[in-house]
mmCIF file of C-alpha atoms in Angstrom:
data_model
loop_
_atom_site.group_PDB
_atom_site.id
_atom_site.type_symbol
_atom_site.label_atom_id
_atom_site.label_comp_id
_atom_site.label_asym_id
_atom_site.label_seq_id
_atom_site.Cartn_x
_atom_site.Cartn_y
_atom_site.Cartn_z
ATOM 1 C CA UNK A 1248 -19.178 -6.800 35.852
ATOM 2 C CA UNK A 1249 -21.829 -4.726 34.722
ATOM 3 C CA UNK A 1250 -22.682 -3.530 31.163
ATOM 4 C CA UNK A 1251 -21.998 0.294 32.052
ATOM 5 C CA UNK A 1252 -19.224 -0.538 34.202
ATOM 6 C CA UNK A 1253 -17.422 -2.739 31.078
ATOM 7 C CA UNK A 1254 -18.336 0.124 28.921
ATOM 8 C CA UNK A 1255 -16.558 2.541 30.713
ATOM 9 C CA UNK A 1256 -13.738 0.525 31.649
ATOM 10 C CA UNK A 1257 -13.150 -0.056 27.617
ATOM 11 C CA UNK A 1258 -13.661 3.597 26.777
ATOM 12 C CA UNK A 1259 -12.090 5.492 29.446
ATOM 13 C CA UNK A 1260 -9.581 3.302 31.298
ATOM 14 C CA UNK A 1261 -6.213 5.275 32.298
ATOM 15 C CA UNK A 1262 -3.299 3.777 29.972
ATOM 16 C CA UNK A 1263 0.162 4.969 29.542
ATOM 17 C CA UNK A 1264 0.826 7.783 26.289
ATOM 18 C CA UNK A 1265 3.197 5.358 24.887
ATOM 19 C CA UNK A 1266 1.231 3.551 22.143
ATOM 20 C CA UNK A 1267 -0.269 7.064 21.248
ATOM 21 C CA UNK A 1268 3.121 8.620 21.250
ATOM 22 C CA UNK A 1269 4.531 6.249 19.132
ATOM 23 C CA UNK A 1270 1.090 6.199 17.118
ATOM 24 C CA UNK A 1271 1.843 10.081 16.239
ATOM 25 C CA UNK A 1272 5.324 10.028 15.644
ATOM 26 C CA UNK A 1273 4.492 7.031 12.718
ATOM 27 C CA UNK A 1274 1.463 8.945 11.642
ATOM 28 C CA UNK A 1275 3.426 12.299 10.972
ATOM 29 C CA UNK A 1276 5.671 9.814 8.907
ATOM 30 C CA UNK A 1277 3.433 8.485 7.061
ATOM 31 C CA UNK A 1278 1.603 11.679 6.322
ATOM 32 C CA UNK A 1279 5.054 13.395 5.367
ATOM 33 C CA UNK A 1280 5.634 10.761 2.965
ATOM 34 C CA UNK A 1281 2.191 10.809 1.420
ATOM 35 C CA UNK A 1282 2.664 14.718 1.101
ATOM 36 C CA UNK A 1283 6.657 14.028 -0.500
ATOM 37 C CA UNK A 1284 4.732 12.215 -2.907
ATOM 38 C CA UNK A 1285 2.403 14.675 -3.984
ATOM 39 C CA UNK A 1286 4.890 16.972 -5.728
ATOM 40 C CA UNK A 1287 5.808 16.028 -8.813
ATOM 41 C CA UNK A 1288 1.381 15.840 -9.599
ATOM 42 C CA UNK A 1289 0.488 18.235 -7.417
ATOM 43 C CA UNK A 1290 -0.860 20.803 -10.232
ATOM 44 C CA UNK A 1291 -1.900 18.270 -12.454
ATOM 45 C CA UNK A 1292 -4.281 16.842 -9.814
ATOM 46 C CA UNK A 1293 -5.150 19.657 -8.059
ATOM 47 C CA UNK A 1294 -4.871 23.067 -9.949
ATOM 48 C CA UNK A 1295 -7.123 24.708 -12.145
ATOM 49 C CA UNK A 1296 -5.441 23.876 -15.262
ATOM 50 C CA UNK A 1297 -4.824 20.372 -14.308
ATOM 51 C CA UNK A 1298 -7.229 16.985 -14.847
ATOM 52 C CA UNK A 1299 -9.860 18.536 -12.740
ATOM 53 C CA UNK A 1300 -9.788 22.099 -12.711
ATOM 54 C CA UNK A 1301 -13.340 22.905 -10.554
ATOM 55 C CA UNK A 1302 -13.824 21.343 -7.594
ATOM 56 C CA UNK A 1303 -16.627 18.697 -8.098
ATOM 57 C CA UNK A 1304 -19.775 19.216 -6.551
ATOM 58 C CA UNK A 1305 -20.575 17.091 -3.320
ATOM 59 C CA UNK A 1306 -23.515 16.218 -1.173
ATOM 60 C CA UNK A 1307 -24.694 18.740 1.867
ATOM 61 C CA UNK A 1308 -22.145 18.983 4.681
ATOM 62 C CA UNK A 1309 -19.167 18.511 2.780
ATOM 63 C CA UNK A 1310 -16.231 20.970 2.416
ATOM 64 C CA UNK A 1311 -12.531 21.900 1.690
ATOM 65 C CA UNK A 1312 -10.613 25.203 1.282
ATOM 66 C CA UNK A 1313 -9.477 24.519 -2.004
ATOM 67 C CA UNK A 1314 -13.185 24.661 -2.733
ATOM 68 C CA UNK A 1315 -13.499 27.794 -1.136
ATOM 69 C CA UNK A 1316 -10.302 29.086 -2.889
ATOM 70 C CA UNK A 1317 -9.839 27.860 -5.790
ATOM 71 C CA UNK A 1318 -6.331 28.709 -7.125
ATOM 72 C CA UNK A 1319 -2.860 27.575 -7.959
ATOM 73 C CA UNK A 1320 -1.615 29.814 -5.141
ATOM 74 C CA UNK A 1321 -3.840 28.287 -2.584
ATOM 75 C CA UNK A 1322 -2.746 24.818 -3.631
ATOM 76 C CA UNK A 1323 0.665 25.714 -2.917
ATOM 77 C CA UNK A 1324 -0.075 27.660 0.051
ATOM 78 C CA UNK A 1325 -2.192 24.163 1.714
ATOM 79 C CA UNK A 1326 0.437 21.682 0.640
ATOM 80 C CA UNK A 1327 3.175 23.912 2.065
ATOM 81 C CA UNK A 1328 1.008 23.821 5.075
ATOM 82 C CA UNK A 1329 0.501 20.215 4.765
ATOM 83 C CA UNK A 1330 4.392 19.875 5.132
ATOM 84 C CA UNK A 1331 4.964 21.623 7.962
ATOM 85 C CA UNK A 1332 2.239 20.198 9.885
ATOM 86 C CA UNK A 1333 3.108 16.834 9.387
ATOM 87 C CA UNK A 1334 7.109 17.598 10.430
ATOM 88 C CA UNK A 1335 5.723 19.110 13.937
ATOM 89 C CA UNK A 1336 3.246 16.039 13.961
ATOM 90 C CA UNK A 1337 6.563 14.030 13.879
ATOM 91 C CA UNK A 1338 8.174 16.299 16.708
ATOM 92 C CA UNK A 1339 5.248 16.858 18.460
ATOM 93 C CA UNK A 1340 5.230 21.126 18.568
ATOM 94 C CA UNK A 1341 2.121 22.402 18.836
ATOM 95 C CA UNK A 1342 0.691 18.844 18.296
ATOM 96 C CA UNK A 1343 -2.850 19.663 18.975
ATOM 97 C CA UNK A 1344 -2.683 22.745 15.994
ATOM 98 C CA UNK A 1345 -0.319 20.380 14.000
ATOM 99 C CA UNK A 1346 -2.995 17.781 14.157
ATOM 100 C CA UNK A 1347 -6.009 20.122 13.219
ATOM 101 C CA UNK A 1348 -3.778 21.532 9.989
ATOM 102 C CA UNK A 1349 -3.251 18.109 9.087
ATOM 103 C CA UNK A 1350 -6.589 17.106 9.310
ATOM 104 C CA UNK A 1351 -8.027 19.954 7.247
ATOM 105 C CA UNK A 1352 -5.102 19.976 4.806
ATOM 106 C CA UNK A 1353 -6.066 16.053 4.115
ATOM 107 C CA UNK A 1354 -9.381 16.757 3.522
ATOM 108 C CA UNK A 1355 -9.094 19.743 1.699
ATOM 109 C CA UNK A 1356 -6.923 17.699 -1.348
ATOM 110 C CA UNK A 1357 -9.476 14.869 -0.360
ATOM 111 C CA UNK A 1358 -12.756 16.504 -1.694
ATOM 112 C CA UNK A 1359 -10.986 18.892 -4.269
ATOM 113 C CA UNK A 1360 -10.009 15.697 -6.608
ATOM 114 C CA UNK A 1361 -11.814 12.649 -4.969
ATOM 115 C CA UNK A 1362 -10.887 10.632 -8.351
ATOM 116 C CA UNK A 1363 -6.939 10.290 -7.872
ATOM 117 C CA UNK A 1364 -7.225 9.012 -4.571
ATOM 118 C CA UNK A 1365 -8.064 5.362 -2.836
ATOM 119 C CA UNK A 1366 -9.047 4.491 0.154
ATOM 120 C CA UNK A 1367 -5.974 3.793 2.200
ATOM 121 C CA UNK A 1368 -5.728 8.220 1.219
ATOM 122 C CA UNK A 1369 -8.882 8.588 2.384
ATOM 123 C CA UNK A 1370 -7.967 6.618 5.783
ATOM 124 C CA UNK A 1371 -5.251 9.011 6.057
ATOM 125 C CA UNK A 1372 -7.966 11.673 7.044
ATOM 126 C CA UNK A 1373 -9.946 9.382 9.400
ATOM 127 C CA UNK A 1374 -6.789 8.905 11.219
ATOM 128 C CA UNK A 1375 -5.939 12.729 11.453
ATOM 129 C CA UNK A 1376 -9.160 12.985 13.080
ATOM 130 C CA UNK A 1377 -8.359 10.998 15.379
ATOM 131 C CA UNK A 1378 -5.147 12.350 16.240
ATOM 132 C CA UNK A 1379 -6.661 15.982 16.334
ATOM 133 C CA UNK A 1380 -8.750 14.852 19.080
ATOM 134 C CA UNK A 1381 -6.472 12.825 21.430
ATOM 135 C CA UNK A 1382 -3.747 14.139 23.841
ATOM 136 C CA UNK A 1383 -1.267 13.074 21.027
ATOM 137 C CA UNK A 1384 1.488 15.719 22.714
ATOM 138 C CA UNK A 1385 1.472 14.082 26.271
ATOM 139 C CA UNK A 1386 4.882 12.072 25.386
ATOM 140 C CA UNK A 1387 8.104 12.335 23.357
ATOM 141 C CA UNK A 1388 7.160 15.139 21.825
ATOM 142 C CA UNK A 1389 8.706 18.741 21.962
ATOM 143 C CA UNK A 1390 5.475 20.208 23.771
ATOM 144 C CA UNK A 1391 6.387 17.685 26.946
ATOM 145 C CA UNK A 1392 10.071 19.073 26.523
ATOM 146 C CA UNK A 1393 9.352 22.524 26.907
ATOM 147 C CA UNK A 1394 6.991 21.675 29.895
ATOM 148 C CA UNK A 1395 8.376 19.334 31.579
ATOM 149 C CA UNK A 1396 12.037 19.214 30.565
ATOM 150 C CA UNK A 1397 13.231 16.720 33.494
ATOM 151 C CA UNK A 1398 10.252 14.036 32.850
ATOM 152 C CA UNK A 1399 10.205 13.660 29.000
ATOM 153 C CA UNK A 1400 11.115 10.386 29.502
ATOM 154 C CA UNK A 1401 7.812 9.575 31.623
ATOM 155 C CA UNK A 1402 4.549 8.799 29.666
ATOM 156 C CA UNK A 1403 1.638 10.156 31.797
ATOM 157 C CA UNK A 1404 -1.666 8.015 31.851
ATOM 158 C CA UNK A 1405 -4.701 9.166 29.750
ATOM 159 C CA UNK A 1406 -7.979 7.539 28.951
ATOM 160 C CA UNK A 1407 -7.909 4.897 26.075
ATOM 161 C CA UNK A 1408 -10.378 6.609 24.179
ATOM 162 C CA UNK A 1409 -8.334 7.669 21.351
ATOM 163 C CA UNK A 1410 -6.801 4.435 20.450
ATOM 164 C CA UNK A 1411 -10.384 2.962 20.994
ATOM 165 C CA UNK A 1412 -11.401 4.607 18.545
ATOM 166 C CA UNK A 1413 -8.954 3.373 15.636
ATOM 167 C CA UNK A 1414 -9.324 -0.103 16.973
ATOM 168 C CA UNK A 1415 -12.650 0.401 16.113
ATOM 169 C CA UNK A 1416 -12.307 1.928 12.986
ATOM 170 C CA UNK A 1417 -9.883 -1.053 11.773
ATOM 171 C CA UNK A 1418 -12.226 -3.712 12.556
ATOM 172 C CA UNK A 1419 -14.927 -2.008 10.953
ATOM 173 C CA UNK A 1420 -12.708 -1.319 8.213
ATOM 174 C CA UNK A 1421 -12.222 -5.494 7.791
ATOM 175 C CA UNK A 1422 -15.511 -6.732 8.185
ATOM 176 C CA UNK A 1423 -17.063 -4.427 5.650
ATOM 177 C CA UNK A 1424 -14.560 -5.226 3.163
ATOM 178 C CA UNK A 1425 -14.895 -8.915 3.847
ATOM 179 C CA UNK A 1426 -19.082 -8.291 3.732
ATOM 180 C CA UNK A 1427 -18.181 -6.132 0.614
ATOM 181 C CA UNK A 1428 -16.277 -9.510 -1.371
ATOM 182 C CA UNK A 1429 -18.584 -12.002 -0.220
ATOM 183 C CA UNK A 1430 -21.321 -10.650 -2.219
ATOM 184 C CA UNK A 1431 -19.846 -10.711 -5.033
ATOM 185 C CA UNK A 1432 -18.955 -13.911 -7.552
ATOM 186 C CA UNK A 1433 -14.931 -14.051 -7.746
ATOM 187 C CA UNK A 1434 -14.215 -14.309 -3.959
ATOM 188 C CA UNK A 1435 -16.773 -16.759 -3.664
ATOM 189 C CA UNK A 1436 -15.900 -19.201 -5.886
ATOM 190 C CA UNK A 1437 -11.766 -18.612 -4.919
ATOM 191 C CA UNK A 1438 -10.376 -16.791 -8.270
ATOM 192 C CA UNK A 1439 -10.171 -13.285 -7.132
ATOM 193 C CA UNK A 1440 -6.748 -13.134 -6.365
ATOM 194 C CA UNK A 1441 -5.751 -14.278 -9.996
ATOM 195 C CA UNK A 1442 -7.467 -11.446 -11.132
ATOM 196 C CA UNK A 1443 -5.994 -9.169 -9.251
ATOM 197 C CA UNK A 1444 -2.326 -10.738 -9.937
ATOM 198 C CA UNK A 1445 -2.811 -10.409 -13.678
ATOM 199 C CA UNK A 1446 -4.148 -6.126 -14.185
ATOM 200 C CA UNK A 1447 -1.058 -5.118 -15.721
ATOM 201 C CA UNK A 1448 -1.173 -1.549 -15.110
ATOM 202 C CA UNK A 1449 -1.215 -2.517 -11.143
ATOM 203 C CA UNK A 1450 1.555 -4.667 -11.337
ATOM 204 C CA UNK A 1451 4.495 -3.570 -9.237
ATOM 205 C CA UNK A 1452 6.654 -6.683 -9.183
ATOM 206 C CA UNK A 1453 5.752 -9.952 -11.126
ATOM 207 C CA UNK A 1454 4.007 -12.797 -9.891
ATOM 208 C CA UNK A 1455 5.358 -16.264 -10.697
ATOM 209 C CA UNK A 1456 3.244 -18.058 -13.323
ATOM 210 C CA UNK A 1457 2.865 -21.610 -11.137
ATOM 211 C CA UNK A 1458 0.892 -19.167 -8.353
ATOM 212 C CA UNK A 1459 -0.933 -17.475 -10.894
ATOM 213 C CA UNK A 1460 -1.802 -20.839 -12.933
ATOM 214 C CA UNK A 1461 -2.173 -22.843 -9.865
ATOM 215 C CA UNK A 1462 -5.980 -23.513 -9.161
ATOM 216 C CA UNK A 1463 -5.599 -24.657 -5.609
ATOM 217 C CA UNK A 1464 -3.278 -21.818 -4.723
ATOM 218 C CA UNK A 1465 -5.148 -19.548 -6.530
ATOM 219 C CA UNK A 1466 -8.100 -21.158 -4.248
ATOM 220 C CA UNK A 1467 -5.952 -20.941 -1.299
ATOM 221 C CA UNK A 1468 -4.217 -17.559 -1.430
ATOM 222 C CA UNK A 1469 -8.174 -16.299 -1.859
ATOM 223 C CA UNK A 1470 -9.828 -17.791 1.085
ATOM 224 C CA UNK A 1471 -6.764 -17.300 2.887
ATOM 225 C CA UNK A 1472 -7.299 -13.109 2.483
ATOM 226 C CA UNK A 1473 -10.580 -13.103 3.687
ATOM 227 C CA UNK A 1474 -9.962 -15.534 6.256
ATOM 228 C CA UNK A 1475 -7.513 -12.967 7.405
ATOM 229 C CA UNK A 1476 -9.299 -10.273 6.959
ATOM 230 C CA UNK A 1477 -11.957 -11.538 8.970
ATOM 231 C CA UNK A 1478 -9.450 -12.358 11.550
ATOM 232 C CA UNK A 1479 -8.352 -8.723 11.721
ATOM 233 C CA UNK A 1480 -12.060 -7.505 12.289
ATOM 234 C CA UNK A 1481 -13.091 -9.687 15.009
ATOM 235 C CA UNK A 1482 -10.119 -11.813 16.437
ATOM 236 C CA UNK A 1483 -8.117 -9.098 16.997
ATOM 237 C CA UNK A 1484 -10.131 -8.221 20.412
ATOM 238 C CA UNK A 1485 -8.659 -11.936 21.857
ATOM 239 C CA UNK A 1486 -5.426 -10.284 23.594
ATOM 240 C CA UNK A 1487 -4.349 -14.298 23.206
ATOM 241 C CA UNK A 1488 -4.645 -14.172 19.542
ATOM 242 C CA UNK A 1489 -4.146 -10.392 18.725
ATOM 243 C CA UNK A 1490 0.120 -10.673 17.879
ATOM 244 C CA UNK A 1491 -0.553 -13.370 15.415
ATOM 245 C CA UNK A 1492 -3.892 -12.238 13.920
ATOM 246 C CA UNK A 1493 -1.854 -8.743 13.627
ATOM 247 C CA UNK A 1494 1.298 -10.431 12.125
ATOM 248 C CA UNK A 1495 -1.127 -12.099 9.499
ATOM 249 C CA UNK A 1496 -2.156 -8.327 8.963
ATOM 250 C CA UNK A 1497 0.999 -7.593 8.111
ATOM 251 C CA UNK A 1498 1.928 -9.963 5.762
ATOM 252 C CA UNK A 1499 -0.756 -9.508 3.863
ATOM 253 C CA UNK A 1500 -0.208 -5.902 3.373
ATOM 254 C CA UNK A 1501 3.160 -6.658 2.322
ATOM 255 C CA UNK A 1502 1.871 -8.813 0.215
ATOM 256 C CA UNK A 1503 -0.367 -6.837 -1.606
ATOM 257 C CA UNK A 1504 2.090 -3.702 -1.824
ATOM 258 C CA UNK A 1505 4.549 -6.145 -3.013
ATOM 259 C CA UNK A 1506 2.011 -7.628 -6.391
ATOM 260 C CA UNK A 1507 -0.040 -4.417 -6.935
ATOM 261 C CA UNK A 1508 0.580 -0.708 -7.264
ATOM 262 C CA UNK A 1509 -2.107 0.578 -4.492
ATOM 263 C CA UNK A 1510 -0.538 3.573 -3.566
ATOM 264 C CA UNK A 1511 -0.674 3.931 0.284
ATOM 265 C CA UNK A 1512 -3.735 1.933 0.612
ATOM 266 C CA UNK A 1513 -1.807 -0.235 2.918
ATOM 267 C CA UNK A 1514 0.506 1.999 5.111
ATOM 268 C CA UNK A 1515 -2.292 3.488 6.986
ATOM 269 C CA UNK A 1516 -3.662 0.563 7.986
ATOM 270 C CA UNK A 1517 -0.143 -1.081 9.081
ATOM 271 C CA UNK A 1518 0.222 2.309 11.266
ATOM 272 C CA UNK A 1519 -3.332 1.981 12.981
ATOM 273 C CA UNK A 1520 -1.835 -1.638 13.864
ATOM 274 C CA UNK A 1521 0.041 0.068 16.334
ATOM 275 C CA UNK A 1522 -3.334 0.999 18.273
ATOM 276 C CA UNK A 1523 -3.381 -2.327 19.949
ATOM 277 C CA UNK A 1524 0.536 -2.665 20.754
ATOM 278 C CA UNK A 1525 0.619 -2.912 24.844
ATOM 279 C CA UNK A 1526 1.529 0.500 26.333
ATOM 280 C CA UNK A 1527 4.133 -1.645 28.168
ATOM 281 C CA UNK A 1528 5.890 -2.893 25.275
ATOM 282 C CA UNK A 1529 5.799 0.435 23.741
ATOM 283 C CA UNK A 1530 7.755 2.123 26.560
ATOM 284 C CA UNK A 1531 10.161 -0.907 26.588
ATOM 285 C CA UNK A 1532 10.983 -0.371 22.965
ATOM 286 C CA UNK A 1533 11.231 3.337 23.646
ATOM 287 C CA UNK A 1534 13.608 2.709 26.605
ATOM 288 C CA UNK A 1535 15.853 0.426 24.559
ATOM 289 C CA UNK A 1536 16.365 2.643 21.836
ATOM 290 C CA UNK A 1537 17.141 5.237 24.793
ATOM 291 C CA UNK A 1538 19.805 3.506 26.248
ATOM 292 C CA UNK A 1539 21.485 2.274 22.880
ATOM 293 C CA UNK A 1540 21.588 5.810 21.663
ATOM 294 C CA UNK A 1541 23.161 7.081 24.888
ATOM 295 C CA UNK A 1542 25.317 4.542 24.911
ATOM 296 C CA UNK A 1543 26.530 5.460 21.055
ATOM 297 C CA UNK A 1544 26.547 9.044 22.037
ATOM 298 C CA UNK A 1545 28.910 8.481 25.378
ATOM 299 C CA UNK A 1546 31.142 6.428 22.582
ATOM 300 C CA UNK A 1547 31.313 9.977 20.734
ATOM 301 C CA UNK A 1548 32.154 11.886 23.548
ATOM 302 C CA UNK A 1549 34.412 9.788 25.002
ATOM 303 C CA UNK A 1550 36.610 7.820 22.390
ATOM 304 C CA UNK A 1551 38.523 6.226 24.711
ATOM 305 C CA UNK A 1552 35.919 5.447 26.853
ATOM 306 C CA UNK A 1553 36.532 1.594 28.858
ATOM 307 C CA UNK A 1554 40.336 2.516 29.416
ATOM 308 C CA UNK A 1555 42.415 4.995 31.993
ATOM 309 C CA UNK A 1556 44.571 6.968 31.632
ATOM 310 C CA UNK A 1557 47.205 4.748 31.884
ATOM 311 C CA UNK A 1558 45.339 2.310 29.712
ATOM 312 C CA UNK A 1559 43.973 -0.054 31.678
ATOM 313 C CA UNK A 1560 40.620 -1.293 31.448
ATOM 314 C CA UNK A 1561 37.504 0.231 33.598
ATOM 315 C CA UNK A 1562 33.988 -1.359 34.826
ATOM 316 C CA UNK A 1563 31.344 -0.829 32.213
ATOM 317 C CA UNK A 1564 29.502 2.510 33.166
ATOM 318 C CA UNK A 1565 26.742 0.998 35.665
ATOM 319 C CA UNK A 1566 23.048 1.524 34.350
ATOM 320 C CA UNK A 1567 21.760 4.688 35.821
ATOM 321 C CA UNK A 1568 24.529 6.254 34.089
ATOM 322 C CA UNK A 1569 23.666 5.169 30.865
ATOM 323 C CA UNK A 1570 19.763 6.442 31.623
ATOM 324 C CA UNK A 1571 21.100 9.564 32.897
ATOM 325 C CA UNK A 1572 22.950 9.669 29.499
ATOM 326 C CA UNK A 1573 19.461 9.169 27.615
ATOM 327 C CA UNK A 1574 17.814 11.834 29.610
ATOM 328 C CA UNK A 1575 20.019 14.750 28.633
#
């Protein structure tokens, strides 16, 4: 195969809007959260009596409403936006202007009070970008209801692009950060993760003391993260190894939202995981939670549902019944 030929075939291959589907629906979850928590600091961060009250000045080329209007009310006004975009990201109404609000919204609290935020927050806009610019509305979303109410179920085929492009970014994302530690002293010589265990004002839940005291798991836990790490920025293209190098990913975000107080540093990250889930396995997952909820629902309907009138027992209702259940 040639190079332009592979190229192409990685880029723009036709894949099924499952992964992306389910992609947005998490993302709009997330970013619902992340706005839910918000509120109670919202005018301390953000308004113009608050810990910041000017915008600080940035480099050429970057921007943000709340820069342009800087006000209490306009704070308000963008988180309310904020909200609502991220509840029709969820449903997926109007998911291409849902996605663009989001994306601005983000960015906007992003460069109005860089100082209160980390970089799983910042993520959070790199991902809306993304989303703005994919077909994130093709499936199980309200846009595909209201155009195609008898195939919402189906999950039509669009280039690869989009996900592409936060496979990329999460690779990147590991391999700088790995590049980032190795130059430094404590990662090198295998006691950065006692460090990080003992900051007080991070700690969420306490570590036991024969981890933190232990040299050799100390040494271990270290080498082990950037091991992983690594893993997730260049493994993770072997389809062979991709489910375990991802389910390392994932307990090591655990991890690390379990012992330290990083805000949503790691939820963004666990969400992009879902990039590189199978389109296939997606719409199996989809289809299974189809069927059990039509299933639960035909239970509601029909309480007596399995016996006659007379009370005798009936066949189980055959599949395609329980699919045409799911579709309605």
């Amino acid at each position: 195969m040639s190079r332009a030929l592979a190229w192409e075939r990685f880029w723009f291959t036709p894949v099924e809007t499952s992964t992306l589907a389910l992609f947005r629906i998490a993302f709009g979850i997330l970013v619902l959260g992340w706005t839910l928590s918000l509120a109670p600091p919202l005018y301390a961060f953000f308004g113009t009596e608050g810990v910041l009250p000017e915008q600080p000045q940035a480099g050429a080329g970057a921007w943000g409403l709340l820069g342009a209007f800087p006000s209490d009310a306009a704070v308000t006004v963008l988180y309310l936006l904020l909200l609502v975009g991220s509840l029709f990201l969820i449903v997926g109404f109007r998911t291409r202007l849902a996605a663009v609000l989001v994306f601005v919204c983000l960015v906007s609290f992003s460069r109005r009070n860089p100082w209160v935020l980390n970089s799983g927050d910042l993520l959070l806009s790199v991902l809306a970008f993304y989303v703005m610019l994919a077909p994130s509305g093709a499936a199980l979303s309200v846009d595909r209801l209201l155009k195609t109410r008898s195939r919402f179920w189906d999950f039509p085929v669009r280039a690869v692009w989009p996900l592409r492009l936060v496979q990329v970014q999460i690779s990147i994302l590991y391999v700088a950060a790995v590049w980032a530690k190795v130059r430094g002293a404590t990662w090198n010589d295998g006691t950065a993760i006692s460090y990080a265990f003992r900051i007080g004002d991070l700690e969420r839940f306490p570590m036991p003391e024969f981890l933190t005291d232990s040299l050799v798991l100390v040494n271990l836990l270290t080498y082990g993260t950037l091991a992983a790490e690594l893993a997730l920025g260049l493994l993770v293209w072997n389809r062979k190894l991709r489910p375990w190098v991802l389910l390392a990913g994932v307990a090591l975000h655990l991890g690390i939202d379990y012992s330290v107080r990083a805000g949503f540093f790691s939820y963004p990250v666990l969400v992009a995981y879902i990039a590189f889930l199978p389109p296939e396995t997606v719409r199996a997952w989809v289809y299974r939670v189809r069927d059990r909820a039509g299933r639960s629902r035909l239970r509601r309907l029909l309480p007596e549902a399995g016996r006659t009138p007379s009370g005798a027992e009936v066949s189980a209702v055959p599949p395609h019944s329980m699919e045409s259940v799911g579709r309605r």
